[in-house]
Amino acid sequence: MVRTSGFTTRRRESKKGASFEERDHREALGRSRGGYGTKVCVIADGHGKAFGFALAPGQAHELPLAPAMLDSLPAIPLWVVADKGYASNAMRERIWDMGARPAIPAKRRDGPVACPKWGSLHRTGTDIRLRRSENLE
């Protein structure tokens, strides 16, 4: 089982050096509803051990980063567990095509999809562990 997760973190350093645009592009910084920060997208094994990640500006969506993270997997998992941010038919098809089963709940506006209820419990545990291990402050 593999889990994908995304969360936003804020920058706490002083702003020195290159122009804002150059620094933002280089450091994956951007504005979101939560303020100025970076989005961290993580792919972890079934025990919550992270083995891949990607950074994006705070206003960016996680979904475009997911295919590269899935391609970096060392083996094909039985399940890919993700939150509603990764919910799309294309993402589910990609997971099925690689030989795994998606456990991604549907968004409210979408129709029902086959998703086991245990998927959200496992994903939440991974989010909590990743946030605790975050040493960015």
CSV table of C-alpha atoms in Angstrom, one decimal:
chain,number,residue,atom,x,y,z
A,1,MET,CA,0.0,0.0,0.0
A,2,VAL,CA,1.2,3.4,-0.9
A,3,ARG,CA,-0.1,6.7,0.4
A,4,THR,CA,0.1,10.2,-1.1
A,5,SER,CA,-0.4,13.3,1.0
A,6,GLY,CA,0.0,17.0,0.6
A,7,PHE,CA,0.3,19.8,3.1
A,8,THR,CA,1.4,23.4,3.1
A,9,THR,CA,4.2,24.9,5.2
A,10,ARG,CA,5.2,28.5,5.6
A,11,ARG,CA,8.6,30.1,5.2
A,12,ARG,CA,10.0,31.7,8.3
A,13,GLU,CA,13.3,33.1,7.1
A,14,SER,CA,14.2,36.7,6.3
A,15,LYS,CA,13.8,37.7,2.6
A,16,LYS,CA,17.3,38.5,1.2
A,17,GLY,CA,19.0,37.9,-2.1
A,18,ALA,CA,17.3,37.5,-5.4
A,19,SER,CA,14.2,39.3,-6.5
A,20,PHE,CA,10.8,38.0,-5.3
A,21,GLU,CA,10.0,36.3,-8.6
A,22,GLU,CA,13.4,34.5,-8.9
A,23,ARG,CA,13.3,33.4,-5.3
A,24,ASP,CA,9.7,32.2,-5.5
A,25,HIS,CA,10.4,30.0,-8.6
A,26,ARG,CA,13.6,28.6,-7.1
A,27,GLU,CA,12.2,27.9,-3.7
A,28,ALA,CA,8.7,26.7,-4.6
A,29,LEU,CA,7.0,29.6,-2.7
A,30,GLY,CA,3.6,31.1,-3.5
A,31,ARG,CA,0.5,32.6,-2.0
A,32,SER,CA,-2.4,30.4,-0.9
A,33,ARG,CA,-5.4,31.0,1.4
A,34,GLY,CA,-3.2,30.2,4.3
A,35,GLY,CA,-0.6,32.8,3.4
A,36,TYR,CA,2.8,32.6,1.8
A,37,GLY,CA,4.3,29.2,1.7
A,38,THR,CA,5.3,25.9,0.1
A,39,LYS,CA,3.2,22.8,-0.5
A,40,VAL,CA,4.9,19.5,0.3
A,41,CYS,CA,3.5,16.4,-1.5
A,42,VAL,CA,4.7,13.1,0.0
A,43,ILE,CA,4.5,9.5,-1.1
A,44,ALA,CA,4.9,6.9,1.7
A,45,ASP,CA,4.8,3.2,2.1
A,46,GLY,CA,2.1,1.3,4.1
A,47,HIS,CA,3.9,2.0,7.4
A,48,GLY,CA,4.0,5.8,6.9
A,49,LYS,CA,7.7,5.9,5.9
A,50,ALA,CA,8.2,8.6,3.3
A,51,PHE,CA,10.3,7.6,0.3
A,52,GLY,CA,9.5,10.4,-2.2
A,53,PHE,CA,8.3,14.0,-2.1
A,54,ALA,CA,7.8,17.0,-4.4
A,55,LEU,CA,7.6,20.7,-3.6
A,56,ALA,CA,5.2,23.2,-5.2
A,57,PRO,CA,4.2,26.8,-4.5
A,58,GLY,CA,1.5,27.3,-2.0
A,59,GLN,CA,-1.2,28.1,-4.6
A,60,ALA,CA,-0.4,25.1,-6.8
A,61,HIS,CA,-2.5,21.9,-6.9
A,62,GLU,CA,-1.0,18.5,-5.9
A,63,LEU,CA,-2.5,16.5,-8.7
A,64,PRO,CA,0.1,17.5,-11.4
A,65,LEU,CA,2.9,16.2,-9.1
A,66,ALA,CA,1.3,12.8,-8.6
A,67,PRO,CA,2.3,11.1,-11.8
A,68,ALA,CA,6.0,11.7,-11.3
A,69,MET,CA,5.7,10.5,-7.7
A,70,LEU,CA,3.9,7.3,-8.9
A,71,ASP,CA,6.6,6.7,-11.5
A,72,SER,CA,9.3,6.8,-8.9
A,73,LEU,CA,7.9,3.8,-7.0
A,74,PRO,CA,10.4,1.0,-6.7
A,75,ALA,CA,7.6,-1.7,-7.0
A,76,ILE,CA,3.9,-1.8,-7.9
A,77,PRO,CA,1.8,-1.5,-4.7
A,78,LEU,CA,-1.5,-3.3,-4.0
A,79,TRP,CA,-3.3,0.0,-3.1
A,80,VAL,CA,-2.7,3.7,-3.6
A,81,VAL,CA,-4.4,5.7,-0.8
A,82,ALA,CA,-4.9,9.4,-1.4
A,83,ASP,CA,-7.2,12.2,-0.2
A,84,LYS,CA,-9.8,14.1,-2.2
A,85,GLY,CA,-7.2,16.4,-3.6
A,86,TYR,CA,-6.1,13.6,-5.9
A,87,ALA,CA,-9.6,12.6,-6.9
A,88,SER,CA,-9.9,12.5,-10.7
A,89,ASN,CA,-10.8,9.9,-13.2
A,90,ALA,CA,-7.4,10.2,-14.9
A,91,MET,CA,-5.6,9.6,-11.7
A,92,ARG,CA,-7.7,6.5,-10.9
A,93,GLU,CA,-7.1,5.2,-14.4
A,94,ARG,CA,-3.4,5.7,-14.1
A,95,ILE,CA,-3.3,3.8,-10.9
A,96,TRP,CA,-5.4,0.9,-12.4
A,97,ASP,CA,-3.1,0.9,-15.4
A,98,MET,CA,0.0,0.4,-13.3
A,99,GLY,CA,-1.6,-2.6,-11.6
A,100,ALA,CA,-2.7,-1.1,-8.3
A,101,ARG,CA,-6.1,-0.3,-6.8
A,102,PRO,CA,-7.0,3.3,-6.0
A,103,ALA,CA,-8.5,4.2,-2.6
A,104,ILE,CA,-9.3,7.8,-3.3
A,105,PRO,CA,-12.7,9.1,-2.1
A,106,ALA,CA,-14.9,11.1,-4.5
A,107,LYS,CA,-15.4,14.8,-4.2
A,108,ARG,CA,-18.9,16.0,-3.4
A,109,ARG,CA,-19.6,17.1,-6.9
A,110,ASP,CA,-18.6,13.8,-8.4
A,111,GLY,CA,-20.6,10.6,-8.5
A,112,PRO,CA,-19.9,7.7,-6.1
A,113,VAL,CA,-16.7,5.7,-6.7
A,114,ALA,CA,-15.6,2.4,-5.2
A,115,CYS,CA,-13.4,3.4,-2.2
A,116,PRO,CA,-12.9,1.4,0.9
A,117,LYS,CA,-13.6,3.3,4.2
A,118,TRP,CA,-10.3,2.3,5.8
A,119,GLY,CA,-8.4,4.4,3.2
A,120,SER,CA,-9.2,7.7,4.9
A,121,LEU,CA,-8.0,6.3,8.3
A,122,HIS,CA,-4.7,5.2,6.9
A,123,ARG,CA,-4.2,8.5,5.1
A,124,THR,CA,-4.9,10.5,8.2
A,125,GLY,CA,-2.3,8.6,10.2
A,126,THR,CA,0.3,9.3,7.5
A,127,ASP,CA,-0.6,13.1,7.6
A,128,ILE,CA,-0.2,13.2,11.4
A,129,ARG,CA,3.2,11.4,11.3
A,130,LEU,CA,4.5,13.6,8.5
A,131,ARG,CA,3.5,16.8,10.2
A,132,ARG,CA,5.1,15.7,13.5
A,133,SER,CA,8.3,14.8,11.7
A,134,GLU,CA,8.3,18.2,9.8
A,135,ASN,CA,11.3,20.2,11.1
A,136,LEU,CA,10.9,23.4,9.3
A,137,GLU,CA,10.4,25.9,12.1
